[in-house]
Amino acid sequence: MELTLNSEKEIQDHGFQKLTSWEIRNGKIKPERLDWDNCSGWIYAFVTGGCVRYIGIASTVLRTRLDGYSYQLNDTVGANIKKVLEDGAEVNIFGVKRPERTKPELEEEESMLIKKFDPDWNVRG
């Protein structure tokens, strides 16, 4: 039986570092800080309660991708983040830079990580 990984420590073992946390400002979710490298080619993860809840990629600038969670209509992930924050828990944003990778390469790594960590906020196909 394969052990499913899904902890903050295990995502860090894959090179991810904590970038910031989500917060609610003016009724919208926003990253607390935006002080990371502004390159494209990030793989990011949302972690709450020590568990990886979502894994995604930003083939463009990460700030732009994260900002989308504040404004997309019917976005389940954004709604999940907001609910956790409203319930008083923290949602941390972890990331690992892969600027040398193409979008298909980022998607391949993202898919491998989703299979490995099985985060419950990622859409299941």
Short mmCIF file of C-alpha atoms in Angstrom, two decimals:
data_model
loop_
_atom_site.label_atom_id
_atom_site.label_comp_id
_atom_site.label_asym_id
_atom_site.label_seq_id
_atom_site.Cartn_x
_atom_site.Cartn_y
_atom_site.Cartn_z
CA MET A 1 0.00 0.00 0.00
CA GLU A 2 1.39 3.39 -1.02
CA LEU A 3 1.61 6.04 1.69
CA THR A 4 -0.11 9.28 0.70
CA LEU A 5 1.96 12.34 1.51
CA ASN A 6 0.10 15.45 2.52
CA SER A 7 2.02 17.47 5.06
CA GLU A 8 3.73 20.83 5.15
CA LYS A 9 7.07 19.18 5.92
CA GLU A 10 6.79 16.84 2.96
CA ILE A 11 6.02 19.70 0.53
CA GLN A 12 9.11 21.47 1.87
CA ASP A 13 11.11 18.30 1.17
CA HIS A 14 10.17 18.90 -2.50
CA GLY A 15 11.85 22.34 -2.42
CA PHE A 16 8.81 24.45 -1.55
CA GLN A 17 9.31 27.43 0.76
CA LYS A 18 6.70 29.43 2.61
CA LEU A 19 6.10 32.65 0.69
CA THR A 20 3.29 34.26 2.68
CA SER A 21 -0.22 33.63 4.01
CA TRP A 22 -3.66 34.56 2.78
CA GLU A 23 -5.68 37.24 4.57
CA ILE A 24 -9.04 38.94 4.05
CA ARG A 25 -8.90 42.63 3.08
CA ASN A 26 -11.99 44.58 2.14
CA GLY A 27 -13.95 41.34 1.82
CA LYS A 28 -11.46 39.78 -0.65
CA ILE A 29 -8.74 37.22 -0.07
CA LYS A 30 -5.25 38.62 -0.69
CA PRO A 31 -1.71 37.45 -0.01
CA GLU A 32 -0.31 39.24 3.07
CA ARG A 33 2.94 40.07 1.25
CA LEU A 34 4.19 40.05 -2.32
CA ASP A 35 7.93 40.06 -1.68
CA TRP A 36 9.12 37.04 -3.64
CA ASP A 37 10.91 36.83 -6.98
CA ASN A 38 8.58 38.08 -9.70
CA CYS A 39 9.60 35.50 -12.32
CA SER A 40 7.19 33.19 -14.09
CA GLY A 41 7.30 29.42 -13.70
CA TRP A 42 6.14 28.74 -10.14
CA ILE A 43 4.51 25.70 -8.64
CA TYR A 44 2.58 26.71 -5.56
CA ALA A 45 0.68 25.03 -2.75
CA PHE A 46 -1.90 26.19 -0.22
CA VAL A 47 -1.40 24.64 3.21
CA THR A 48 -3.70 24.82 6.21
CA GLY A 49 -3.55 22.91 9.45
CA GLY A 50 -0.22 21.44 8.32
CA CYS A 51 -1.91 19.76 5.32
CA VAL A 52 -1.46 20.50 1.64
CA ARG A 53 -4.92 21.46 0.36
CA TYR A 54 -4.16 22.67 -3.19
CA ILE A 55 -1.33 22.55 -5.73
CA GLY A 56 -1.20 24.75 -8.83
CA ILE A 57 1.13 26.34 -11.35
CA ALA A 58 1.73 29.90 -12.45
CA SER A 59 3.18 29.88 -15.94
CA THR A 60 2.94 33.68 -15.79
CA VAL A 61 3.83 35.91 -12.82
CA LEU A 62 2.78 34.31 -9.51
CA ARG A 63 1.30 37.56 -8.12
CA THR A 64 -1.07 37.73 -11.08
CA ARG A 65 -2.11 34.09 -10.66
CA LEU A 66 -2.79 34.51 -6.93
CA ASP A 67 -4.74 37.71 -7.53
CA GLY A 68 -7.12 35.70 -9.69
CA TYR A 69 -8.37 33.86 -6.62
CA SER A 70 -9.77 37.17 -5.33
CA TYR A 71 -11.83 37.94 -8.42
CA GLN A 72 -12.81 34.74 -10.22
CA LEU A 73 -16.52 34.06 -10.06
CA ASN A 74 -17.58 30.60 -8.86
CA ASP A 75 -14.01 29.77 -7.83
CA THR A 76 -14.17 26.89 -5.37
CA VAL A 77 -10.54 27.23 -4.25
CA GLY A 78 -10.94 30.95 -3.47
CA ALA A 79 -14.17 30.19 -1.57
CA ASN A 80 -12.40 27.44 0.40
CA ILE A 81 -9.57 29.82 1.33
CA LYS A 82 -12.02 32.49 2.47
CA LYS A 83 -14.03 30.00 4.56
CA VAL A 84 -10.91 28.70 6.34
CA LEU A 85 -9.82 32.28 7.10
CA GLU A 86 -13.30 33.24 8.33
CA ASP A 87 -13.20 30.18 10.62
CA GLY A 88 -10.04 31.61 12.20
CA ALA A 89 -7.42 29.31 10.68
CA GLU A 90 -4.39 30.24 8.60
CA VAL A 91 -3.83 29.39 4.94
CA ASN A 92 -0.17 29.52 3.97
CA ILE A 93 1.17 29.90 0.45
CA PHE A 94 4.24 27.81 -0.41
CA GLY A 95 6.09 27.93 -3.69
CA VAL A 96 9.03 26.64 -5.66
CA LYS A 97 10.51 28.53 -8.63
CA ARG A 98 10.95 26.72 -11.93
CA PRO A 99 11.58 29.61 -14.38
CA GLU A 100 13.57 27.41 -16.75
CA ARG A 101 10.66 25.01 -17.29
CA THR A 102 8.11 25.17 -20.08
CA LYS A 103 4.39 25.20 -19.32
CA PRO A 104 4.05 21.48 -20.28
CA GLU A 105 6.95 20.64 -17.93
CA LEU A 106 5.31 22.63 -15.12
CA GLU A 107 2.01 20.86 -15.77
CA GLU A 108 3.74 17.47 -15.66
CA GLU A 109 5.37 18.24 -12.30
CA GLU A 110 2.11 19.69 -10.96
CA SER A 111 0.28 16.50 -11.98
CA MET A 112 2.92 14.32 -10.29
CA LEU A 113 2.66 16.37 -7.08
CA ILE A 114 -1.15 16.25 -7.10
CA LYS A 115 -1.02 12.46 -7.45
CA LYS A 116 1.53 12.22 -4.65
CA PHE A 117 -0.13 14.62 -2.18
CA ASP A 118 -3.81 14.15 -3.20
CA PRO A 119 -4.86 17.66 -2.03
CA ASP A 120 -8.61 17.83 -1.42
CA TRP A 121 -9.13 21.27 -3.04
CA ASN A 122 -7.80 20.15 -6.44
CA VAL A 123 -10.52 19.07 -8.87
CA ARG A 124 -10.66 15.35 -9.27
CA GLY A 125 -11.10 14.09 -12.80
#
